[in-house]
Amino acid sequence: MSVKTSLTLLVIAALALSTVVFLQKPAEEESSPQRLRFVSLAWQEQALATNKAIVAAWNAGHPEMPVEYVQGTWSSIHDYLITAFETGDVPDVFHYESSVIVDFAIRGYLADLASLISPEMKQDILATAWAAVTRINGEITGVPFLLESLVVLYNKDLFAQAQIEPPTMAQPWTWQELRQAALKLTKDNDDDGAIEQWGAAFGLRNSANMIMNLSIAFGGSFFKKAGPKYLVQVGAGEKELLNTLTDMLYYDHSAAPAGVGQSGASLIPGFFSGKYAMLVGIGAWARQQLVENAPAGFRWGVIPPLKAVTQNSGISAQTLSIPQKSKRQAEAMAFIEFMLSPTNMAKLAQSDWMIPARQSCLALPAFQNHDDGWDVVTASARFLSTGPWLGAPGYTEWKSRVANPILQELFANRLTVEEAARRIEIESNIVLSRYQRRDAPW
Amino acid sequence: MSLIKSKPLLFPIAAHAALALYVIVLVLPLLWLLATSFKPTPEIYSGHPTFLPKQFSLAHYAGVLQEENILRSMWNSLAVGLLSTVAVALIALPAAYALARFKSAANHLVLGWILTSQIFPAILIMIPLYVVLRSLKLTDSLAGLTLVYVVWALPFVLWMLHGYLKGIPVELEEAAMIDGATRSQTLYRVLLPLLMPAVGAAMLFAFISAWNEFFFALVLMKSPSAVTLQVELARFTGMEGQARTGPLAAASVIATIPSVILFGVIQKWFSSGLLAGAMKN
Amino acid sequence: MLVLLLSVVPLLRGIYLGFTDYRLGDAIQFNGLDNYAQMAGDIYFWQSFRTGFLFTIIVTAAQVALRLGLALLLNLKLRFTAIHGVLMLAPWAMPPIIRGIVWRQLYDPDAGALNAMLLDLGWISQPINWLASFQLAIPAVIVASVWGEIPKAAVFLLAGLKSIPADLYEAARLDGANARQAFRHVTLPMLKPVMAAIVSLTFMWNFNTFGLVWVLTQGGPGGLTRLPMLAAYEEAFRYGYVGYAAAIGNVMVVIIALVLLMYLRLQLRERVA
């Protein structure tokens, strides 16, 4: 066709399409003036289905205040929320994570839920979970409902092959025992100098979160409160885990170097193919990926939390929060109570493969069965505790400016643990002092 | 063209080979995406990827097309894209002409604006922009998004077109005007045919910018029914950089097609435009 | 007029913010040049600018050269030009997020096609961790960037080539010029304004590049690939220091504008009539 024809066609198409589409918009506005907007971050297949079902159930029972379900994504939710908060067009309920919403609360974006939460829910949800969302001044930033737990996944067949007995809840492994098992499981099958099977793999791409949560077992917490200020100190407890990991990587050669630049979940294909016998420090939610995508006949299990000084690890909860600027806070809370009723919370936790925050849910048989490691994961809930860094101003910047980059260099073997420790301390103070310059509530 | 005749045999072969190499490198990732979209999920997650699917499956496409909002968001993106493309072309052409031919103080201001708007981080003007749009009641509306994209694409298109215009000798217009044509007639009858490739490129640019844009759409479009395709696509990704790779690949292939079709259409404009009879003496 | 409202006003406000100490959630207070003083002493800032310049210069040079080659090739009336023309658009037609995800998967140490291919060819014996390697991350990101942006301006170069009047080539041929001379004396000079525009815009865009690099490395490893735009994004959206981020934006504009003005003045002065 000639130039003129194609040009005319384009213009016509544009006008036609836009009239059709643009005209549709106003009609929507009229139909539901009163509605709650709920932004959810569910993305795994089962979780998506459960979320939508719950919303549909609410809508059926509450036609005068329907919930509009908006699917957000983990990678873009932060920008979405920040611009929403700043411009005032906020959702009424949003799903996010306990460590990040602290920042929002500090900036005054969130409604204080302390007065809105029913006593029943307050009672039933674990005290540690509440601790993760309560600020020093008593303000509650969100309702925790899914608890994150870092677990170790292992390949049952490879364990059997190497004649290793997996640990049980009654007799957990120490980190030393993990190291030994990893050594046994590392094999160079065809003697070509290259290792085909690695005993363990750690996803160390942005490892600050994992390191901090796991270091609690060693008694190390990195952050210490000195009066009103926060200090970062890297002492013996903090260094132990770092030493163990670097030893496994570069001394034992039992941990795969490929894990250094990857996140835990991207190691899953290697896990399936038998390249990695154990995946350490991976989120419990990843089990859904295993169940959905594993090749037929693949047998895997979950190892109980490893013991150092204790078996404790840092808690991280997924939460539902209400923005301060929402005009329907009471109704929003009613929806949250509905969505996080014992039955519904159980469904949500199961479909997202995470630990429910309600004690009544934890006792349910679904969370106690041995298949797919539910019993181990649920039992690990009692080892969750809050780290002192929650609520520290500047934690986000510290993580991405100081912790992650230095840890990346450490695990790439460009620094020794001592050098890394020193650098972390020095740079932490530079970064944190920025937040302590003003005497605002930051 | 006469350039080829100087080296009869070697040149075309070398040229063919070079072009083929370019195309292979440029297209390979897209082909990989295409291949992935046809692989069943367990194969995608196996540790040893091969290029061609071992098993051919249309499951991902079926799944994607069933997800409610995908088609809706495609319509939205298409409408916004096409409309902003046409609008940009209509506005930019006369404006670029004015910029290139009329010397005035405003020129420097415009150039300054062009430069600044291209360099200053877009994300930082997001919030003031939103506030302005809200006072115009244009947030959460496709019309508002279209306007934003038009304004967004203008600086680049303006600059490009004005560059081409500068490259066309003024004598052409003078000749036409001596023959009695007005300025606008000159613009549309004489210059436009010469500029067709440039205008085509500009429209392509406007469309693809609008079609591929993510951030503004994410922030401006709040209702699920108003969402554009890119924002919808992002929903296939999850935590820690994981993604539902199969459906994502299928959806991405679908998302890539309109741009390719548009170029196929606009392609013709590139072969016209040579000044066969331009030099009317 | 709409243009003014939608583009200029937000821009001006953004620039203004660069002179305040605005933090998300706080009141805005004018603080003069404090932000810039802070920037001067901020090692992270200098690091990201250095990385930015290095990255931008390399990527721009590579892109422009490759684009010119591509445009020239497409300009010759070879067979299959039409198909080639459409296919070469592939990177541009792919949405940036998808580009990022695809390249990240290609670079994946375990499941990535790149490593699989290199292993099969026997060129490497262990999978390489491209995006996490302190030596290879920057080149890897550069390759992905160059690839992604070739078609975008190649199209404009092609348009520029097409608008060179054929008569000029005729005249040159009559004067006895061969292909290479025709290129130097007809093509290049006629292309100058277009080239200048494309080079400067490419430079600006590359300096500003955000999406692709964010998806690939998030500024890692060790902050190596933290380009200025990423730094500004983190400052504003992650840490809440919008005032400071805007100040970074202002500095970016000033520096780039200076560089470009110098470049353009050089280019356009040489233009042969």
XYZ file of N, CA, C and O in Angstrom, chain C residues 18-83:
264
model
N 15.983 20.655 44.022
C 17.403 20.387 44.193
C 18.066 21.370 45.129
O 19.194 21.176 45.551
N 17.341 22.426 45.442
C 17.931 23.401 46.352
C 17.286 23.368 47.714
O 17.446 24.261 48.519
N 16.537 22.325 47.954
C 15.877 22.207 49.261
C 16.396 20.984 49.973
O 17.148 20.200 49.412
N 15.961 20.822 51.195
C 16.380 19.615 51.908
C 15.195 18.689 52.087
O 15.024 18.070 53.122
N 14.413 18.615 51.061
C 13.163 17.872 51.139
C 13.380 16.395 51.418
O 14.109 15.707 50.721
N 12.746 15.930 52.428
C 12.746 14.496 52.693
C 11.295 14.046 52.671
O 10.436 14.714 53.185
N 11.047 12.905 52.108
C 9.685 12.412 52.021
C 9.026 12.430 53.391
O 9.568 11.913 54.350
N 7.853 13.021 53.439
C 7.144 13.026 54.710
C 7.430 14.261 55.555
O 6.800 14.508 56.556
N 8.393 15.047 55.113
C 8.744 16.240 55.884
C 8.297 17.500 55.184
O 7.875 17.474 54.042
N 8.473 18.617 55.824
C 8.181 19.885 55.163
C 9.364 20.266 54.282
O 10.485 19.833 54.511
N 9.100 21.100 53.310
C 10.186 21.493 52.410
C 10.854 22.740 52.946
O 10.200 23.714 53.292
N 12.152 22.695 52.998
C 12.869 23.876 53.471
C 13.976 24.192 52.496
O 14.774 23.332 52.148
N 14.036 25.435 52.114
C 15.091 25.848 51.205
C 16.426 25.764 51.931
O 16.563 26.247 53.036
N 17.395 25.140 51.311
C 18.674 25.104 52.029
C 19.832 25.480 51.129
O 20.963 25.052 51.315
N 19.524 26.273 50.138
C 20.585 26.837 49.330
C 21.486 25.799 48.721
O 21.022 24.858 48.085
N 22.765 25.963 48.931
C 23.704 25.095 48.255
C 24.182 23.942 49.124
O 25.138 23.254 48.777
N 23.495 23.723 50.235
C 23.932 22.655 51.139
C 24.030 21.309 50.445
O 24.981 20.567 50.638
N 23.016 21.016 49.641
C 23.022 19.716 48.967
C 24.279 19.524 48.152
O 24.863 18.456 48.109
N 24.695 20.622 47.479
C 25.825 20.484 46.587
C 27.117 20.338 47.370
O 28.038 19.631 46.960
N 27.160 21.013 48.509
C 28.333 20.841 49.354
C 28.432 19.397 49.802
O 29.498 18.783 49.796
N 27.276 18.850 50.172
C 27.277 17.464 50.612
C 27.713 16.544 49.491
O 28.476 15.601 49.684
N 27.266 16.853 48.301
C 27.598 16.019 47.152
C 29.098 15.997 46.909
O 29.676 14.978 46.558
N 29.715 17.166 47.087
C 31.136 17.238 46.791
C 31.919 16.254 47.638
O 32.926 15.708 47.207
N 31.401 16.020 48.864
C 32.151 15.128 49.730
C 31.637 13.704 49.725
O 32.134 12.841 50.428
N 30.660 13.440 48.897
C 30.008 12.132 48.949
C 30.716 11.158 48.008
O 30.608 11.271 46.791
N 31.397 10.175 48.583
C 32.152 9.250 47.726
C 31.254 8.446 46.816
O 31.588 8.151 45.672
N 30.062 8.108 47.322
C 29.173 7.295 46.499
C 28.773 8.060 45.264
O 28.641 7.520 44.178
N 28.558 9.380 45.429
C 28.158 10.212 44.308
C 29.235 10.219 43.240
O 28.973 10.000 42.052
N 30.473 10.486 43.652
C 31.555 10.537 42.669
C 31.731 9.192 41.975
O 31.959 9.120 40.777
N 31.597 8.125 42.768
C 31.745 6.801 42.174
C 30.703 6.578 41.085
O 31.015 6.115 39.992
N 29.456 6.974 41.386
C 28.424 6.692 40.384
C 28.610 7.584 39.167
O 28.363 7.172 38.040
N 29.097 8.794 39.359
C 29.324 9.646 38.199
C 30.451 9.111 37.334
O 30.390 9.128 36.105
N 31.484 8.648 37.991
C 32.599 8.100 37.233
C 32.142 6.910 36.418
O 32.381 6.806 35.214
N 31.430 6.004 37.109
C 30.908 4.844 36.400
C 30.023 5.292 35.253
O 30.080 4.764 34.147
N 29.207 6.311 35.536
C 28.284 6.807 34.520
C 29.008 7.278 33.284
O 28.646 6.928 32.156
N 30.047 8.066 33.474
C 30.766 8.587 32.313
C 31.434 7.482 31.525
O 31.340 7.426 30.298
N 32.095 6.613 32.262
C 32.776 5.510 31.585
C 31.786 4.725 30.731
O 31.965 4.514 29.529
N 30.711 4.333 31.392
C 29.666 3.551 30.744
C 29.131 4.298 29.533
O 29.053 3.766 28.426
N 28.766 5.575 29.739
C 28.126 6.328 28.669
C 29.039 6.470 27.467
O 28.623 6.271 26.331
N 30.293 6.801 27.709
C 31.184 7.016 26.568
C 31.353 5.731 25.762
O 31.209 5.723 24.539
N 31.606 4.653 26.467
C 31.806 3.392 25.747
C 30.542 2.989 24.995
O 30.565 2.664 23.804
N 29.431 3.029 25.702
C 28.195 2.565 25.065
C 27.816 3.462 23.901
O 27.433 2.995 22.830
N 27.934 4.771 24.087
C 27.566 5.674 22.996
C 28.428 5.436 21.779
O 27.925 5.312 20.658
N 29.737 5.362 22.006
C 30.630 5.137 20.865
C 30.251 3.854 20.130
O 30.086 3.836 18.908
N 30.083 2.782 20.906
C 29.756 1.505 20.276
C 28.437 1.595 19.522
O 28.306 1.150 18.381
N 27.456 2.192 20.182
C 26.139 2.250 19.548
C 26.169 3.046 18.269
O 25.608 2.632 17.246
N 26.769 4.216 18.304
C 26.748 5.057 17.117
C 27.451 4.367 15.963
O 26.960 4.335 14.830
N 28.600 3.786 16.264
C 29.334 3.109 15.200
C 28.500 1.982 14.599
O 28.332 1.873 13.385
N 27.931 1.157 15.488
C 27.161 0.027 14.996
C 25.912 0.489 14.242
O 25.531 -0.095 13.238
N 25.302 1.543 14.760
C 24.088 2.013 14.095
C 24.399 2.524 12.706
O 23.633 2.276 11.769
N 25.489 3.257 12.593
C 25.834 3.811 11.298
C 26.056 2.679 10.312
O 25.551 2.702 9.182
N 26.795 1.663 10.791
C 27.027 0.519 9.929
C 25.715 -0.111 9.481
O 25.508 -0.397 8.306
N 24.839 -0.301 10.431
C 23.569 -0.934 10.108
C 22.773 -0.098 9.127
O 22.224 -0.589 8.141
N 22.705 1.197 9.395
C 21.920 2.070 8.523
C 22.489 2.055 7.107
O 21.754 1.986 6.121
N 23.805 2.113 7.031
C 24.415 2.093 5.703
C 24.081 0.808 4.965
O 23.735 0.821 3.783
N 24.177 -0.302 5.706
C 23.898 -1.575 5.056
C 22.460 -1.630 4.554
O 22.182 -2.122 3.463
N 21.560 -1.103 5.396
C 20.162 -1.166 4.997
C 19.875 -0.235 3.834
O 18.907 -0.394 3.114
N 20.714 0.778 3.701
C 20.472 1.757 2.657
C 20.786 1.198 1.270
O 20.208 1.608 0.279
N 21.731 0.276 1.240
C 22.052 -0.333 -0.049
C 20.871 -1.186 -0.463
O 20.314 -1.898 0.344
N 20.548 -1.117 -1.711
C 19.351 -1.861 -2.089
C 19.678 -3.333 -2.319
O 19.601 -3.831 -3.423
N 20.009 -4.022 -1.249
C 20.282 -5.451 -1.359
C 18.962 -6.195 -1.290
O 17.954 -5.658 -0.874
N 19.018 -7.430 -1.621
C 17.822 -8.253 -1.496
C 17.522 -8.450 -0.024
O 18.391 -8.369 0.824
N 16.321 -8.713 0.313
C 15.903 -9.012 1.683
C 15.999 -7.818 2.612
O 15.862 -7.966 3.804
N 16.278 -6.618 2.056
C 16.403 -5.467 2.953
C 15.148 -5.290 3.790
O 15.214 -4.966 4.956
N 14.017 -5.493 3.120
C 12.766 -5.266 3.843
C 12.672 -6.150 5.076
O 12.379 -5.706 6.171
N 12.953 -7.437 4.898
C 12.857 -8.357 6.046
C 13.887 -8.007 7.101
O 13.601 -7.948 8.285
